[in-house]
Short mmCIF file of C-alpha atoms in Angstrom, two decimals:
data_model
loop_
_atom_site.label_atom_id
_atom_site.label_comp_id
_atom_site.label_asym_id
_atom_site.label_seq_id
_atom_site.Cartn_x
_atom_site.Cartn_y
_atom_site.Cartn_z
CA UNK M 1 0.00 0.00 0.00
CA UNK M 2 1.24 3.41 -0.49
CA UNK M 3 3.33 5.19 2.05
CA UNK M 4 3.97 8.22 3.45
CA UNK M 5 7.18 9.14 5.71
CA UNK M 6 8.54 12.29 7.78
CA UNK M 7 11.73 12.83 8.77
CA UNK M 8 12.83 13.36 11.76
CA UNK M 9 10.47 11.20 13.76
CA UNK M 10 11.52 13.09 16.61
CA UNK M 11 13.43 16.51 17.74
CA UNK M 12 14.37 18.51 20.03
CA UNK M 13 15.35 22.58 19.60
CA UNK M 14 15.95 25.66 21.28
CA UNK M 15 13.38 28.65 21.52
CA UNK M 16 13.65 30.74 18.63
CA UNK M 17 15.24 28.66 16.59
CA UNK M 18 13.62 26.63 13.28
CA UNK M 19 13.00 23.33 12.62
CA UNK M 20 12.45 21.55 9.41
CA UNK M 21 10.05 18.85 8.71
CA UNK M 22 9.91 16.56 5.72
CA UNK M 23 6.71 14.65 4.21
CA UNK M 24 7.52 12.32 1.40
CA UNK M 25 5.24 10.18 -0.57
CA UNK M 26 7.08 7.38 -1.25
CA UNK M 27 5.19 5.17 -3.74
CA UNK M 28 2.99 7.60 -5.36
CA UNK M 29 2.32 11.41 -6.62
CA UNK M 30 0.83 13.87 -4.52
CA UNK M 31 -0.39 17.49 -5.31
CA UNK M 32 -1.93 17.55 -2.37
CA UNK M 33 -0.51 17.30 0.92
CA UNK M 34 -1.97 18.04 4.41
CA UNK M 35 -0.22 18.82 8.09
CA UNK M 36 -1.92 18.27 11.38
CA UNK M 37 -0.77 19.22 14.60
CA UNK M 38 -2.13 16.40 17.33
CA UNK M 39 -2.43 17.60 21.25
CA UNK M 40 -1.62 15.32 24.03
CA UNK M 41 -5.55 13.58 24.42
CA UNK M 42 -6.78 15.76 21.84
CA UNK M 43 -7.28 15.10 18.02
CA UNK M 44 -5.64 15.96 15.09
CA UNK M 45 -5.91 19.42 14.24
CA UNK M 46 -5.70 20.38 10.45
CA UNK M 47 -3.38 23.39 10.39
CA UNK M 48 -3.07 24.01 6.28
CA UNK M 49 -3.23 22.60 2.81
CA UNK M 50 0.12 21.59 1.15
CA UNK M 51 -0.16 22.11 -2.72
CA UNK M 52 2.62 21.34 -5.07
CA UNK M 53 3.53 24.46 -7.04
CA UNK M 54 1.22 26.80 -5.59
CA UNK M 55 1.04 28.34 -2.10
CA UNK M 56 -0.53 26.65 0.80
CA UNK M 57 -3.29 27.42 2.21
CA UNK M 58 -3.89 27.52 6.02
CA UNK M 59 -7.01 26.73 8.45
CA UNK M 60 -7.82 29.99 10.47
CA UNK M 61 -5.78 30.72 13.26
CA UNK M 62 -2.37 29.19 12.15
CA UNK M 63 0.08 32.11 11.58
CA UNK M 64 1.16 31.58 7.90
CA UNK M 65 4.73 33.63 9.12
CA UNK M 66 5.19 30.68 11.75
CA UNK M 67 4.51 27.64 10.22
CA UNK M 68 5.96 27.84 6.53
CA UNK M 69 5.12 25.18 4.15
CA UNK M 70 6.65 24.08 0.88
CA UNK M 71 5.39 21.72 -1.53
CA UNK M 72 8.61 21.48 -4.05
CA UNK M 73 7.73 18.39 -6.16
CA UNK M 74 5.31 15.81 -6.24
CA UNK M 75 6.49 13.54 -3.34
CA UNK M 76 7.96 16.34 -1.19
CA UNK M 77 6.22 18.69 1.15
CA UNK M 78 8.44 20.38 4.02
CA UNK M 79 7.07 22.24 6.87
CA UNK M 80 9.62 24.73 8.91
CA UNK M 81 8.53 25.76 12.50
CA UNK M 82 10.34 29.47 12.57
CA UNK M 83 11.51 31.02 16.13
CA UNK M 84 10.03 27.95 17.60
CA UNK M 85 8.76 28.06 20.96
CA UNK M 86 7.47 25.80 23.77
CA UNK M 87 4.05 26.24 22.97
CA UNK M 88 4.78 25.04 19.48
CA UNK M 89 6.18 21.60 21.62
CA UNK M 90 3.28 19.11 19.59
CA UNK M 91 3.04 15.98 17.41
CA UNK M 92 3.05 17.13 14.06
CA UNK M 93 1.42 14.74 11.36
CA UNK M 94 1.72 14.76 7.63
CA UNK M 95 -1.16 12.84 5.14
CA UNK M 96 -1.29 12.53 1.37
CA UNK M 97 -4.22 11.59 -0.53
CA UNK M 98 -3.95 8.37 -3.24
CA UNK M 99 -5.14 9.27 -6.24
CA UNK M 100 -8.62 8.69 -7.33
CA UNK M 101 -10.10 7.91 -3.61
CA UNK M 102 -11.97 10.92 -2.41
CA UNK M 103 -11.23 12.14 0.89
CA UNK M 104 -9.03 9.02 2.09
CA UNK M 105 -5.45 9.92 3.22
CA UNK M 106 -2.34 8.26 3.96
CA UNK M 107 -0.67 9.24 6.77
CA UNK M 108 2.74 9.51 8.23
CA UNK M 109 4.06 8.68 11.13
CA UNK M 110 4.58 11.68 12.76
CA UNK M 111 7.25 14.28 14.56
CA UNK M 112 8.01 14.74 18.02
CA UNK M 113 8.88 18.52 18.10
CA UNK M 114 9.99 19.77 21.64
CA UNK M 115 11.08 23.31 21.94
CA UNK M 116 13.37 23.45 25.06
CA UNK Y 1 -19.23 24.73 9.84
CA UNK Y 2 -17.88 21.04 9.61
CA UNK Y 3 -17.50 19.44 12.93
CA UNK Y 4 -17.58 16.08 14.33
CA UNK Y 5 -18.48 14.95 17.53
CA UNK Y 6 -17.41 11.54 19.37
CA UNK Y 7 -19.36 10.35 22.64
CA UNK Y 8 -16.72 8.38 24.33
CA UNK Y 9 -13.49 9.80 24.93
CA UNK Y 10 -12.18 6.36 27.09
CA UNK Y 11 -13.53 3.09 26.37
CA UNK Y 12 -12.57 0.38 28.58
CA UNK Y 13 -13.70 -3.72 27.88
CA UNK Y 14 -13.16 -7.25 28.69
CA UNK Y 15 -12.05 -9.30 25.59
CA UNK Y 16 -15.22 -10.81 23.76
CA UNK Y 17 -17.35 -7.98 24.67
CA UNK Y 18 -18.79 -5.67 22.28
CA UNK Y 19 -17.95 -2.48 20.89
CA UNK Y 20 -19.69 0.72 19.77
CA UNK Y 21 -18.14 3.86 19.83
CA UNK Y 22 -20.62 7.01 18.93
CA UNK Y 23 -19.65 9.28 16.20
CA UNK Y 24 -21.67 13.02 15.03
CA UNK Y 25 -21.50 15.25 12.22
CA UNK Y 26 -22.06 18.30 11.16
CA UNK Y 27 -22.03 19.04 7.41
CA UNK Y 28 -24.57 21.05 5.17
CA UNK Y 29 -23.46 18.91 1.92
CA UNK Y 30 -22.59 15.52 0.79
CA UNK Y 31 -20.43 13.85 3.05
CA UNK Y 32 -17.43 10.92 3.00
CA UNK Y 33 -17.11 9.39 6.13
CA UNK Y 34 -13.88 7.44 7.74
CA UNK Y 35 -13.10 5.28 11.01
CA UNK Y 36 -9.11 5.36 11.58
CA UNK Y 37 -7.27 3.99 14.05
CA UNK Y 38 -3.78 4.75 15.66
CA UNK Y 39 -2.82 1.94 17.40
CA UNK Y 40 0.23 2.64 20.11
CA UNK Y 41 3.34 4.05 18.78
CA UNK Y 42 1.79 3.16 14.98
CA UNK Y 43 0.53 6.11 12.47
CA UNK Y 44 -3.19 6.44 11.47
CA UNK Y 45 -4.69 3.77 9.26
CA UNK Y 46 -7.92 3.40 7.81
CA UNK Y 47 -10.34 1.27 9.12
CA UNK Y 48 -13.63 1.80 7.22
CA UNK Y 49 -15.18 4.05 4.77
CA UNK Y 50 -18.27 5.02 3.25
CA UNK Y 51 -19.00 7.40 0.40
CA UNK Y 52 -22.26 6.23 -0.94
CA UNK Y 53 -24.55 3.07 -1.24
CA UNK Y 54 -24.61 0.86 1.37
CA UNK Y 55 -25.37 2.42 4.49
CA UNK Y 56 -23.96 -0.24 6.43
CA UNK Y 57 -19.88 -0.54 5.30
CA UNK Y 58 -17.66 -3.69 6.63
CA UNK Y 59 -13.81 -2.59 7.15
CA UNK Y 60 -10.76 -4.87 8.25
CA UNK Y 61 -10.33 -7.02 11.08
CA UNK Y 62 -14.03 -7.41 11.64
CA UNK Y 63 -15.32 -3.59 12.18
CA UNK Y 64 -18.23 -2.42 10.72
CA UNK Y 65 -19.97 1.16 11.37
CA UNK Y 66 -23.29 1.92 10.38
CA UNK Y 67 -24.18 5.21 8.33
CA UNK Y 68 -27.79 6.56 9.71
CA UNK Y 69 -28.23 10.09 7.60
CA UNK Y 70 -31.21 11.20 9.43
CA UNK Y 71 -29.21 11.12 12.53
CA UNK Y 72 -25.79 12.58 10.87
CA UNK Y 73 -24.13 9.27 12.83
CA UNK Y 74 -21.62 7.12 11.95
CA UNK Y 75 -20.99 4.64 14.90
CA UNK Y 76 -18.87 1.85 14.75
CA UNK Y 77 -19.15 -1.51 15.92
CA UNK Y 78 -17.49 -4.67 16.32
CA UNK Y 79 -19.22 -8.05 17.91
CA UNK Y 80 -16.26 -9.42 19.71
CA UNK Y 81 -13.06 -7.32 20.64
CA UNK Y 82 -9.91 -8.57 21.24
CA UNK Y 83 -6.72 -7.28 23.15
CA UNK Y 84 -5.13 -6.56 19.82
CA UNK Y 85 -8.03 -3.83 19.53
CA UNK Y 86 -6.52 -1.72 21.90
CA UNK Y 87 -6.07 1.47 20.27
CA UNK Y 88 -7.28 4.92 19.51
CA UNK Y 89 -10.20 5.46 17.31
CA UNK Y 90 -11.16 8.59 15.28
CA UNK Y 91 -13.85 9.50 13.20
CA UNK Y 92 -13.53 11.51 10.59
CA UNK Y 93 -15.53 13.36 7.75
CA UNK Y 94 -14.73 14.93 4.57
CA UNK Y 95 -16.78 17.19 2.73
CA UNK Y 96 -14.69 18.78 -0.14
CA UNK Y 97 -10.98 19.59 -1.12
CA UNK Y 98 -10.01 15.90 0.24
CA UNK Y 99 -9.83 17.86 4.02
CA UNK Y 100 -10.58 15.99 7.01
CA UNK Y 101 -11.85 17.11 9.81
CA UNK Y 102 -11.75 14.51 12.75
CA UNK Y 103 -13.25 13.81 16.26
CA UNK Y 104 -11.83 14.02 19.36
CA UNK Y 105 -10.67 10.37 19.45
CA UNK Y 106 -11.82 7.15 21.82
CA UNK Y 107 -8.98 5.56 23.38
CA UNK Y 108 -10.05 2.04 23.44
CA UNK Y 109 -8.04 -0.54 25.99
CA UNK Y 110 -9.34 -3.99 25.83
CA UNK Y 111 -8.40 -6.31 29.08
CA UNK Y 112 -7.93 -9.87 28.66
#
């Protein structure tokens, strides 16, 4: 079935530094990806859209400035936690749709971010 | 505005015993609806689906959920649940732009 990985699984940084995070698709295309930031006991919250070529395109709320997203190619979508903080400590989850099934998603495994 | 809304937030059963775990929408349009599950230290899979058809969709290791539009519910169910069931459950809906929008979770443990 198809995949979807991030790298790192898990990190930790300084406040106000950034951290990168990588989504790749690895066994199929995706214009589309999607990041989610999961609370401790609390769902997955959809923070923005991922799409390949084009800027993303956020949920309200999530500071565009903060949480930068690229989508440079078809099986890549990176997103970069700037002047991180402890309040932007979280789970941070990356899905891709397959092609041709409506709403369905594969998802990745997740980051561990912790902002020390 | 889409929301979804799931009744048991901790679960707690015996092997054998039955499951049912309460899941709400709210969506003006035509909906997809999803069942994943995260079991410990694994990333989200799907479990079930339904689209159209059927109201009544099978998924894998013997789950089933149950699509009732007049109620906007999508509860799941499974007859007999074993220890390997322990997991978290979340319900999910998508109604355009392949978004999903998910419930709270149920963290299910299962006892042997």
């Amino acid at each position: 079935g198809a995949v979807v990985s991030q790298h790192p699984s898990r990190v930790i940084c300084k406040s106000g530094t950034s951290v990168k995070i990588e989504c790749r698709s690895l066994d199929f295309q995706a214009t589309t990806m999607f990041w989610y930031r999961q609370f401790p006991k609390k769902s997955l919250m959809l923070m923005a859209t991922s799409n390949e070529g084009s800027k993303a395109t956020y949920e309200q709320g999530v500071e565009k400035d903060k949480f930068l997203i690229n989508h440079a190619s078809l099986t890549l979508s990176t997103l970069t936690v700037t002047s991180a903080h402890p309040e932007d400590s979280s789970f941070y989850i990356c899905s891709a749709p397959p092609s041709g099934r409506a709403g369905e998603q594969y998802f990745g495994p997740g980051t561990r971010l912790t902002v020390t | 505005a889409q929301s979804v809304s799931q009744h048991n937030h901790h679960v707690i059963l015996s092997e054998a015993a039955s499951l049912e775990l309460g899941c709400n929408y709210s969506y003006g349009g035509t909906v997809n609806l999803f069942w994943y599950v995260q079991y410990p230290g694994q990333h989200l899979q799907l479990l079930l689906k339904y689209f159209s058809g059927d109201p009544l969709v099978k998924g894998i290791k013997g789950f089933e959920a149950e699509f009732i539009k007049s109620k906007f519910s999508f509860n799941l169910r499974k007859p007999s649940v074993q220890w390997s069931d322990t997991a978290e459950y979340f319900c999910a809906v998508s109604g355009g732009y392949n978004k999903l929008i998910f419930g709270a979770g149920t963290r299910l443990a299962v006892h042997p």
